Short mmCIF file of C-alpha atoms in Angstrom, two decimals:
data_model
loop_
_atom_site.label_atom_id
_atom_site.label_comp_id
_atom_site.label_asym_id
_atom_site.label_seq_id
_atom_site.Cartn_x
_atom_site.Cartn_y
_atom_site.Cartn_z
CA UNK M 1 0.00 0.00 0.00
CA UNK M 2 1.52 3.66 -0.83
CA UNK M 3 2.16 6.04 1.66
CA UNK M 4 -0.82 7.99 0.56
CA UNK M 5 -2.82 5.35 0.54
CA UNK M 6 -2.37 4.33 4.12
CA UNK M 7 -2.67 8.04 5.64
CA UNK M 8 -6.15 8.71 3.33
CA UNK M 9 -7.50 5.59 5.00
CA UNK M 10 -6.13 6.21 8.90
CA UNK M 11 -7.58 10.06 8.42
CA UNK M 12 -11.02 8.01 6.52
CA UNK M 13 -11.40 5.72 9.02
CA UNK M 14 -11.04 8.13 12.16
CA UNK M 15 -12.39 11.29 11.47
CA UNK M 16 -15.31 10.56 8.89
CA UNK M 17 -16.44 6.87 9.65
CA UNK M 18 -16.14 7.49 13.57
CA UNK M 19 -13.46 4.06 13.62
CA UNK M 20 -15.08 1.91 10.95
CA UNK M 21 -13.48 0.22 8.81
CA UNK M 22 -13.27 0.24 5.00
CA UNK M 23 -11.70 -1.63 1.73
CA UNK M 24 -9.36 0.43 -0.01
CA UNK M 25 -11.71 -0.02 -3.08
CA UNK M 26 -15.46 0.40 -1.26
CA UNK M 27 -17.38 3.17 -1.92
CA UNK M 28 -17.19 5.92 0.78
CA UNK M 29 -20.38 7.16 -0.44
CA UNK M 30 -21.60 3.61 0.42
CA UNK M 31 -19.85 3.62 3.65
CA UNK M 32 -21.53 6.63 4.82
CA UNK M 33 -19.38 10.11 3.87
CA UNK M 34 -21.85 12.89 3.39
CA UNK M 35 -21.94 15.98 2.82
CA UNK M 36 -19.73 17.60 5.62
CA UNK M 37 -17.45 14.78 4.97
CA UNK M 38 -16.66 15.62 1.49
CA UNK M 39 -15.56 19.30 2.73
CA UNK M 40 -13.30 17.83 5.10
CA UNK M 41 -11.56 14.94 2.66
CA UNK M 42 -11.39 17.74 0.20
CA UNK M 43 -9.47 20.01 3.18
CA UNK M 44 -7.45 17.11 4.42
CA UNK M 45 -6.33 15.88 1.01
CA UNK M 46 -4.98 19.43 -0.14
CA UNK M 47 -3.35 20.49 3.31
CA UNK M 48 -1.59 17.01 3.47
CA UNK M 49 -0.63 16.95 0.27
CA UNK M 50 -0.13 19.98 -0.76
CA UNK M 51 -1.80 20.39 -3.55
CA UNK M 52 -4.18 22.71 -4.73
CA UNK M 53 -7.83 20.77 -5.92
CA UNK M 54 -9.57 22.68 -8.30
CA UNK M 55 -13.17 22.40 -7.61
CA UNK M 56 -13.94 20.97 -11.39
CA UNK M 57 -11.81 18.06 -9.69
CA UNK M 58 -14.10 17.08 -7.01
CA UNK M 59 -15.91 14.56 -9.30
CA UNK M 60 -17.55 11.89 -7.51
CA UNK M 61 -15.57 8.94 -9.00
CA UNK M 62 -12.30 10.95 -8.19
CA UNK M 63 -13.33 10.88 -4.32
CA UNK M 64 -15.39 7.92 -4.71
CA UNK M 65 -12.69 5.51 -2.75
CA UNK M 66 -9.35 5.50 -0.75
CA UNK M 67 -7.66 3.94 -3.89
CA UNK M 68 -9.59 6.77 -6.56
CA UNK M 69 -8.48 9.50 -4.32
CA UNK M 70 -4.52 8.24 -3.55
CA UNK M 71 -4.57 7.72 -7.54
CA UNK M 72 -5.86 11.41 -7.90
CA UNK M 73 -2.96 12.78 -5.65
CA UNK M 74 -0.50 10.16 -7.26
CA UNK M 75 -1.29 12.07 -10.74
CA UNK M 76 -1.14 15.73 -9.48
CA UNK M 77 2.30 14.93 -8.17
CA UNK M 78 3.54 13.32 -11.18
CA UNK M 79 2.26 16.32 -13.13
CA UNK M 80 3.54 18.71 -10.81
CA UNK M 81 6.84 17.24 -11.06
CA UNK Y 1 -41.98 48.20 -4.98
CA UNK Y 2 -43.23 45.55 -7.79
CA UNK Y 3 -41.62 42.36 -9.22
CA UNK Y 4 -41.03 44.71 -11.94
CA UNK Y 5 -39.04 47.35 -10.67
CA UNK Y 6 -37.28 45.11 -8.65
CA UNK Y 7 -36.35 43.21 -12.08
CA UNK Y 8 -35.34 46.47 -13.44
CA UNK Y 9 -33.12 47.31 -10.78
CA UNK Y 10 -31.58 43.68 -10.30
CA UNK Y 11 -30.71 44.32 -13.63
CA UNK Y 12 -29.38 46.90 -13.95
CA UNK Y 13 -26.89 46.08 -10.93
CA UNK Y 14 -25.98 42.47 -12.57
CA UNK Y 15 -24.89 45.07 -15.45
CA UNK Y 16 -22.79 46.80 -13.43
CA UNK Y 17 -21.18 44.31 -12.29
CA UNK Y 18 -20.32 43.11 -15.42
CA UNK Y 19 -16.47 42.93 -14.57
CA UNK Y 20 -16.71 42.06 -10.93
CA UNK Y 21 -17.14 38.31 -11.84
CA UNK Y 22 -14.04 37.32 -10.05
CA UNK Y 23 -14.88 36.63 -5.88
CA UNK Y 24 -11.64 38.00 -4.93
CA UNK Y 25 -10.76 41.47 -3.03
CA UNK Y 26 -11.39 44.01 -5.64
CA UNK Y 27 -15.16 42.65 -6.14
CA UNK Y 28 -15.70 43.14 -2.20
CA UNK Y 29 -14.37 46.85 -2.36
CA UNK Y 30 -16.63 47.27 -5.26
CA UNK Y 31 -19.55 45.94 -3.11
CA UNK Y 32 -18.75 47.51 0.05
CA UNK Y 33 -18.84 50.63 -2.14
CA UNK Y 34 -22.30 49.43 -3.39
CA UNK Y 35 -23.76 49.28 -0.16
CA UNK Y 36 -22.20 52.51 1.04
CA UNK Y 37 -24.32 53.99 -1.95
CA UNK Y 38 -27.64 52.14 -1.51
CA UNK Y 39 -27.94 50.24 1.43
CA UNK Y 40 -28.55 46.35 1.78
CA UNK Y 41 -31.49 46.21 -0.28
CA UNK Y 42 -33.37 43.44 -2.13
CA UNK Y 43 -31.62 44.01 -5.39
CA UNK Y 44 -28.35 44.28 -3.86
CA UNK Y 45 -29.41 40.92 -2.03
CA UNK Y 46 -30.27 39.55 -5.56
CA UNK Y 47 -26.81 40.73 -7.18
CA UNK Y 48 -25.07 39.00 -4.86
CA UNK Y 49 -27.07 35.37 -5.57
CA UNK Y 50 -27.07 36.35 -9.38
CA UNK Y 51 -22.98 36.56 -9.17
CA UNK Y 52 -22.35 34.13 -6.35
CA UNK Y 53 -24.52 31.55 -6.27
CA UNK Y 54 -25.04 31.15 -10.09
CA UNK Y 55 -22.73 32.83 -12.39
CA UNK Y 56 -19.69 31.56 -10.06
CA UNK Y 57 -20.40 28.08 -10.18
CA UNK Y 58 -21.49 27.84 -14.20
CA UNK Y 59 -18.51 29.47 -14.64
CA UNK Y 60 -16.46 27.05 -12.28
CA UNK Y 61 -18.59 24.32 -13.35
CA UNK Y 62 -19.86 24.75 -16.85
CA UNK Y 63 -18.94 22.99 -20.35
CA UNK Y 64 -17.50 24.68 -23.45
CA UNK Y 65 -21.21 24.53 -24.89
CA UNK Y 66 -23.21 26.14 -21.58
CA UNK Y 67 -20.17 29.21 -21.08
CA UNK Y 68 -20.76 30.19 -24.74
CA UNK Y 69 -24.30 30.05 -24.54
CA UNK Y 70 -24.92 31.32 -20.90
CA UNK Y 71 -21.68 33.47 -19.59
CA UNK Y 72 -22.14 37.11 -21.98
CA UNK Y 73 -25.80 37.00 -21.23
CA UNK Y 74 -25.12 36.36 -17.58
CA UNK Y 75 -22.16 38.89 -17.34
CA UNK Y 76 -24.24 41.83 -19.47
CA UNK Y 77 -27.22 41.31 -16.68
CA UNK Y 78 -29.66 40.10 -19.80
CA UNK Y 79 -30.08 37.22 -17.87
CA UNK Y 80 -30.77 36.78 -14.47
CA UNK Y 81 -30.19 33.96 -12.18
CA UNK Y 82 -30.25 32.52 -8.89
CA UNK Y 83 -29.99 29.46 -6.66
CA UNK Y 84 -32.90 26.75 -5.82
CA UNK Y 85 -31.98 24.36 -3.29
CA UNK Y 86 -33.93 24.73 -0.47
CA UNK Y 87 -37.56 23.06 -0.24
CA UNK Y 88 -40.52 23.91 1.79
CA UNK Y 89 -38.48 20.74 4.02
CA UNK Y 90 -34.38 21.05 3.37
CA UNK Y 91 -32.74 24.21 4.15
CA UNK Y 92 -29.17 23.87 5.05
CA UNK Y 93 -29.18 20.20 5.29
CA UNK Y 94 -29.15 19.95 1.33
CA UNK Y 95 -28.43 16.40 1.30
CA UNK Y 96 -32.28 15.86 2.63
CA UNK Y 97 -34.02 17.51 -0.14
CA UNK Y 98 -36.56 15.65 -2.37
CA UNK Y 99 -36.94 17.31 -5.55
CA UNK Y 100 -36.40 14.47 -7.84
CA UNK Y 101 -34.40 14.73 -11.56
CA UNK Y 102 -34.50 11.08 -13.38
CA UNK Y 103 -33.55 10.08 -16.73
CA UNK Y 104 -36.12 9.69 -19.52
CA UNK Y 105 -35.20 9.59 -23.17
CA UNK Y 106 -32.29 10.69 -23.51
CA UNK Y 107 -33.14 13.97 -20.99
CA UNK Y 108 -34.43 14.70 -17.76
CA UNK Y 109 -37.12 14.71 -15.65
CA UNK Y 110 -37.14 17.10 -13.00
CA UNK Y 111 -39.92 17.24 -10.17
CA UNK Y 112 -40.31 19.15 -7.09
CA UNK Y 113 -40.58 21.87 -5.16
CA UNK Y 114 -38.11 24.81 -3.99
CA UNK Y 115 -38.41 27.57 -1.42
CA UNK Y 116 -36.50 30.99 -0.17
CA UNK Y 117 -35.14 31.40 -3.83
CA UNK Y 118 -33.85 34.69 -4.22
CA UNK Y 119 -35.31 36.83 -6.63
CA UNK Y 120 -37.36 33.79 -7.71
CA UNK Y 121 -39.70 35.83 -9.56
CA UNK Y 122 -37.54 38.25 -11.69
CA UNK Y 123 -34.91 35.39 -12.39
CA UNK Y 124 -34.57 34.03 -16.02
CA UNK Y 125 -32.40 31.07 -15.30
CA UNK Y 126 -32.41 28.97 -12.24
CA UNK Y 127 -29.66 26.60 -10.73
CA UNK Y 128 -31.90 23.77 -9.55
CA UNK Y 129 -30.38 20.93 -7.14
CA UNK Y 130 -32.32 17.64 -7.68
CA UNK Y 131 -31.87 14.18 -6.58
CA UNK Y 132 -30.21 11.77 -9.05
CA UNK Y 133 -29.63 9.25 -6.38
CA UNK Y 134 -31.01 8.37 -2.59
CA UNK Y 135 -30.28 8.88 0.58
CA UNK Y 136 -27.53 11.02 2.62
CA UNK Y 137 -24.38 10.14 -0.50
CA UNK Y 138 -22.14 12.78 -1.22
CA UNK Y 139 -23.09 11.73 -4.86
CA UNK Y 140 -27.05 11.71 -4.30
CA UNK Y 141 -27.62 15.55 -5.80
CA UNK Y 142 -26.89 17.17 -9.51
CA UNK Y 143 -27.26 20.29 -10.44
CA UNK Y 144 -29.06 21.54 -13.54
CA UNK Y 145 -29.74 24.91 -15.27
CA UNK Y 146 -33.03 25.69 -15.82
CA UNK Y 147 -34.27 28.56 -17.74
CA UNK Y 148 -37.67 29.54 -15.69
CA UNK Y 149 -39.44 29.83 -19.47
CA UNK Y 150 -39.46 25.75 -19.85
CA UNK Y 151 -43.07 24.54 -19.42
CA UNK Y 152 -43.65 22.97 -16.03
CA UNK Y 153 -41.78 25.80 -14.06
CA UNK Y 154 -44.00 27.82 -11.81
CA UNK Y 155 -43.01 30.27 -9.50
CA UNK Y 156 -44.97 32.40 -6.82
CA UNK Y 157 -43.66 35.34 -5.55
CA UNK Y 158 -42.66 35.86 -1.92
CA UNK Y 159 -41.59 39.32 0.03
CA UNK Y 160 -39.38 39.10 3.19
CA UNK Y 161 -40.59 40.74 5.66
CA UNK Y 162 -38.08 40.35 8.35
CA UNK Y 163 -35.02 41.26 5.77
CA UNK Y 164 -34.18 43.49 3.18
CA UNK Y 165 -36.22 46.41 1.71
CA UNK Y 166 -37.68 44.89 -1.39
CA UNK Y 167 -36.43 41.40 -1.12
CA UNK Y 168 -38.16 39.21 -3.31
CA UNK Y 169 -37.91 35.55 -3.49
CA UNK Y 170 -40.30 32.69 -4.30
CA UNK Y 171 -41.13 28.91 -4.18
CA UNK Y 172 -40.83 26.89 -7.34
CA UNK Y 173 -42.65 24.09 -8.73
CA UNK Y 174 -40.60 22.14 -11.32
CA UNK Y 175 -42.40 19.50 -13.39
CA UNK Y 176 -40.68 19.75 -16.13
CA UNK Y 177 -38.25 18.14 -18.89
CA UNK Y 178 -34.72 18.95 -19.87
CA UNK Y 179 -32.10 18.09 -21.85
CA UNK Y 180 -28.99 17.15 -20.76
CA UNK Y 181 -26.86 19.52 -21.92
CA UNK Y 182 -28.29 21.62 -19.06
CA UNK Y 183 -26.84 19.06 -16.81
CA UNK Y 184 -24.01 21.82 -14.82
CA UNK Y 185 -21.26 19.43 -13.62
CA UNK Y 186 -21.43 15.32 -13.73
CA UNK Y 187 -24.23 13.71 -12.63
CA UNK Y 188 -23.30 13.57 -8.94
CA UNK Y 189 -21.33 16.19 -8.37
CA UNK Y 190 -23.84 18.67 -7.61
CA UNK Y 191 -23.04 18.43 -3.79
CA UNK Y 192 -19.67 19.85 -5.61
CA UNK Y 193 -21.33 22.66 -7.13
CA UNK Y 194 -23.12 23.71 -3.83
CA UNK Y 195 -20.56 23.84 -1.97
CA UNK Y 196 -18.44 26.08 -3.94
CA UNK Y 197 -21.61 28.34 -5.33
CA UNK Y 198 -21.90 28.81 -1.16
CA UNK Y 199 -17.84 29.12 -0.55
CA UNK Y 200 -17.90 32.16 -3.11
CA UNK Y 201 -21.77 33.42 -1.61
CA UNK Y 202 -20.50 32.92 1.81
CA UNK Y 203 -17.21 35.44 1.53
CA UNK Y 204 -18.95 38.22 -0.22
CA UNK Y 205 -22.85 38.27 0.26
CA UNK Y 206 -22.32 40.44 3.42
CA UNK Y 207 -19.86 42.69 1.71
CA UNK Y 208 -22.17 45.46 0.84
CA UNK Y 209 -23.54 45.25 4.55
CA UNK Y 210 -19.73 46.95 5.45
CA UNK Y 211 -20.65 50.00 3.27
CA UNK Y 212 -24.36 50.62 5.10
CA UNK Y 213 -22.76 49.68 8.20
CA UNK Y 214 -20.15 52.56 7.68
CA UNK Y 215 -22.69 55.04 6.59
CA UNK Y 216 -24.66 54.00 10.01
CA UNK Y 217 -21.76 54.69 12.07
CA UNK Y 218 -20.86 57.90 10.61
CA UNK Y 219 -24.63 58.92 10.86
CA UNK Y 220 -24.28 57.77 14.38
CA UNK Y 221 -21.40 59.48 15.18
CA UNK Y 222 -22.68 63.09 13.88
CA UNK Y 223 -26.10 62.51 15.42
CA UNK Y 224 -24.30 62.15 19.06
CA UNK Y 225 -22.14 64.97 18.11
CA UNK Y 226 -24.66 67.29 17.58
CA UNK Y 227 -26.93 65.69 20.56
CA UNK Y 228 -26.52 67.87 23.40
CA UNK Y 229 -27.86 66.66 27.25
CA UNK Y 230 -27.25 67.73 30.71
CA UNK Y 231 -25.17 70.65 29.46
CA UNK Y 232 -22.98 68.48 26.71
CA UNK Y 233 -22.83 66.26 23.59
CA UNK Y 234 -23.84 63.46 23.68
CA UNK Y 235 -20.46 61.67 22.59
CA UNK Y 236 -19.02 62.46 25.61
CA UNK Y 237 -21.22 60.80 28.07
CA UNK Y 238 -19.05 57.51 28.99
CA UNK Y 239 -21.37 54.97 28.15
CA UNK Y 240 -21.91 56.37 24.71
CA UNK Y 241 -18.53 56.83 24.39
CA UNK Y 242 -17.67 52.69 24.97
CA UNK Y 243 -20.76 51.95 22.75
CA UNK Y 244 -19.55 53.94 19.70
CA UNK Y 245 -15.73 52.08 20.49
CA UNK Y 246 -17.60 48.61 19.94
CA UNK Y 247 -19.59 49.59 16.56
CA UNK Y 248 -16.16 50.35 15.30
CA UNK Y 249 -14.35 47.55 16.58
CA UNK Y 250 -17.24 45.64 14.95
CA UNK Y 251 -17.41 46.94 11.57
CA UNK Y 252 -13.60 46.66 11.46
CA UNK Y 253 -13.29 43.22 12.13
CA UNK Y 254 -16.07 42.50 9.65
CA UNK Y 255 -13.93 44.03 7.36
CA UNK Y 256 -10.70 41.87 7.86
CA UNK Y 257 -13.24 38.71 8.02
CA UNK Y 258 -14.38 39.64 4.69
CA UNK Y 259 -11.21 40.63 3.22
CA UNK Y 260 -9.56 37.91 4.86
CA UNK Y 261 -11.97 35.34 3.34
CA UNK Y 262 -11.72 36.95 -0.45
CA UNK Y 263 -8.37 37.25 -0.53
CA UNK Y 264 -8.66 33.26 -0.44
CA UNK Y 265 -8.77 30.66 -3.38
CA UNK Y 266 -12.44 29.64 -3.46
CA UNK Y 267 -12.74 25.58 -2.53
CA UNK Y 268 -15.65 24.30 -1.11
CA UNK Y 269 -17.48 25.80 1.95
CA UNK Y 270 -14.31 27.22 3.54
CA UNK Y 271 -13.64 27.74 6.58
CA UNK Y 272 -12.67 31.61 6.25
CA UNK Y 273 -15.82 31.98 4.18
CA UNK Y 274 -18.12 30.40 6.77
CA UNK Y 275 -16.80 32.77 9.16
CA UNK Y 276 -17.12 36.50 7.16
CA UNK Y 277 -20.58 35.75 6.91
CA UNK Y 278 -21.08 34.86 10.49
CA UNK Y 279 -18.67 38.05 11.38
CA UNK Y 280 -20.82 40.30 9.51
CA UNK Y 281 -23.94 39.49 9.79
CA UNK Y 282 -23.52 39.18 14.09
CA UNK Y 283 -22.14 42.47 13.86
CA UNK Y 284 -24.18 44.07 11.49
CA UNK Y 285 -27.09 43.24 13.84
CA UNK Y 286 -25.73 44.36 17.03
CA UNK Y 287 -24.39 47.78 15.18
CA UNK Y 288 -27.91 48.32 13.99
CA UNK Y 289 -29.51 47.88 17.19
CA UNK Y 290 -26.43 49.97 19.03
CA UNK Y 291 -27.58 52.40 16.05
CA UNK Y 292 -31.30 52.54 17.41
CA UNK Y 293 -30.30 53.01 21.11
CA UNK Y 294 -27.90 55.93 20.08
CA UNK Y 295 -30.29 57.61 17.83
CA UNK Y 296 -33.10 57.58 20.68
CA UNK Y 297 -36.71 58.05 20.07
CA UNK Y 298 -36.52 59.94 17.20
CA UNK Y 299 -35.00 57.76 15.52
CA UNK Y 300 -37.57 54.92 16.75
CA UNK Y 301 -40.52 57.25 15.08
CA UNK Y 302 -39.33 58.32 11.93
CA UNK Y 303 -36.06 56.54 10.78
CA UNK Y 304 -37.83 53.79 8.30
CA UNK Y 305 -33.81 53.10 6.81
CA UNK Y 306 -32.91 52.21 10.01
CA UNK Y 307 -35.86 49.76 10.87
CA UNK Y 308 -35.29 48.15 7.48
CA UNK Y 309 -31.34 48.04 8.29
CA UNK Y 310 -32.11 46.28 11.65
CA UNK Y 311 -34.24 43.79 9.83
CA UNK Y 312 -31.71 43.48 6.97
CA UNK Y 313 -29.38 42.39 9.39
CA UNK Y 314 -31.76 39.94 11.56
CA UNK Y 315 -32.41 37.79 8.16
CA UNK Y 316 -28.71 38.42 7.57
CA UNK Y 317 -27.68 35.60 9.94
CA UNK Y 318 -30.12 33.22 8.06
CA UNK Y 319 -28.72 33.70 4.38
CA UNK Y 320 -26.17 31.52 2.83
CA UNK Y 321 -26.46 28.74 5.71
CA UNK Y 322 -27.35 29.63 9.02
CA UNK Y 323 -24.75 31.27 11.36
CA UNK Y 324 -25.76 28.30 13.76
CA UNK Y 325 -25.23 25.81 10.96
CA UNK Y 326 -21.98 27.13 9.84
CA UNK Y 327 -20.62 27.19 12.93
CA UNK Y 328 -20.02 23.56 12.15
CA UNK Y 329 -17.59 24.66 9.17
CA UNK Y 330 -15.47 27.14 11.01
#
């Protein structure tokens, strides 16, 4: 698993699924991230990462799992680079 | 005043504001200017969800196809738009609302009911939030444009009463078909779309409140100038003194909320923008009422700007998410 990977699903699990757990491949949306949670992956992803997301980006298959969104940051990096 | 003249004069602002497209500090000088000029009134209510809430997002959000045939018309004030999202049953919490958009043929079926849409009655286009999926999903909502002109769009006209002078909004009934190139955004990502129409609404709604709360304090400040009792003006009885401190205090850290919160890359329902339109609007309010003690009994009579100004600022904490609501945000 990357190192993006793993700290997407520690900050998942804790802050937005209150300790559940979840495949790296399930459907947050399934799992239960709503509304408020979607502001705050959005927030964690672009202070942790550093990367700017630009809202056009905040599709819902980008954010749609802890894979989709490592993926996402795993391809702004590369073009950044 | 009508629906009519409060058409003409939403329009005529959305005109004006032609260049100011860009949420950033120079459109909040521009506004606070605005409101220094003519108050926080209904069609300087309306500007603000015509730029903020609508323009902003089709312009964050929209294809190739909808800019070319939406963004001049917008921009030039020839048409007019606002936000629907909240129902007769869903106000802030948008993920609960009902009104229902499903595929059929090839387009859309959209069918519902929205309430509290600003400038409902004089708008030409309409950003409607529907369903496209159940349940409390970040994907359940998508957002669609809506020119008010398609059959099965109805809208009935509603004045505030406890808000702006000549605020008018409406409730819409939507049973009605469209294509999908009105689709704004994926299907899905309307929760998206929301939350950055109310990141950009949130930082610079209020920003016209700074100019009418400046013109109150300097019409405050002369008034207990000129004031004189027991032998002296008013201004320099202690209590009046300390009260006159806090107004300023309060309109200046509006001010740094506001600019603080522009002066920001708009995401989705940020933090800095949650919290210019709670500064504002709490101090907007307590200025007012400050305003009303200071100007004394005459004022309470005969000052109709000032009763509207108060009530401006009471719905003030409502608009754009409740300050209670956003609290959650900051």
């Amino acid at each position: 698993m990357s190192a993006a990977r793993a700290r997407i699903k520690r900050f998942v699990q804790r802050e937005l699924l209150a300790g559940r757990a979840v495949r790296d491949e399930q459907s947050l949306w399934d799992a239960g991230v709503d509304s408020l949670g979607l502001i705050k992956l959005v927030r964690f992803v672009e202070s942790s990462f550093a990367i700017e997301i630009p809202p056009r980006d905040v599709r819902p298959k980008v954010f749609e799992s802890i894979a989709a969104i490592a993926d996402y940051v795993e391809r702004r990096r590369r073009r950044a680079a | 005043m009508n629906v009519a003249r409060f058409r003409r004069d939403w329009r005529a602002l959305a005109a004006r504001a032609a260049g100011w497209g860009r949420p950033g500090p120079a459109a909040a000088r521009r506004l606070e200017a605005l409101g220094r000029q003519k108050g926080f009134t209904g069609p300087v209510l309306a500007l603000g969800a015509h730029l903020w809430a609508a323009r902003a997002p089709l312009e964050a959000f929209g294809s190739r196809e909808q800019l070319s045939r939406f963004r001049r018309a917008l921009r030039e004030g020839r048409l007019l738009a606002s936000a629907a999202v909240s129902e007769p049953g869903a106000g802030s919490d948008v993920l609960s609302i009902s009104t229902l958009a499903r595929p059929e043929a090839g387009r859309w079926r959209l069918k519902g009911r929205k309430a509290f849409v600003t400038g409902a009655p004089a708008a030409d286009l309409l950003l409607v939030w529907a369903r496209t999926a159940p349940g409390r999903r970040a994907d359940a909502l998508t957002c669609f444009l809506t020119p008010v002109r398609t059959p099965g769009v109805r809208v009935w006209p509603a004045l505030w009463r406890v808000g702006p002078a000549n605020a008018w909004a409406g409730e819409v009934a939507l049973d009605c078909s469209l294509e999908d190139r009105l689709r704004l955004g994926e299907v899905g990502q309307g929760l998206a779309v929301f939350h950055y129409a109310m990141d950009v609404e949130r930082r610079l709604i209020l920003a016209p409140a700074l100019g009418a709360m400046s013109r109150r304090l300097e019409l405050t400040e002369r008034r207990v100038r000129e004031r004189r009792q027991f032998g002296r003006p008013l201004s320099r009885t202690p209590a009046v003194v300390r009260r006159l401190a806090a107004m300023r205090r309060r309109l200046e850290d509006a001010r740094r909320a506001v600019y603080a919160a522009a002066a920001e890359r708009p995401g989705l329902a940020r933090a800095l923008s949650a919290r210019a339109k709670t500064v504002v609007s709490e101090a907007w309010l307590a200025n007012a009422l400050d305003a009303a003690m200071l100007g004394g009994a005459k004022a309470c009579l005969t000052d109709e700007a000032l009763a509207r100004e108060i009530l401006a600022a009471a719905s003030s904490r409502l608009l754009s998410g409740s300050n209670d609501v956003l609290a959650r945000l900051q």
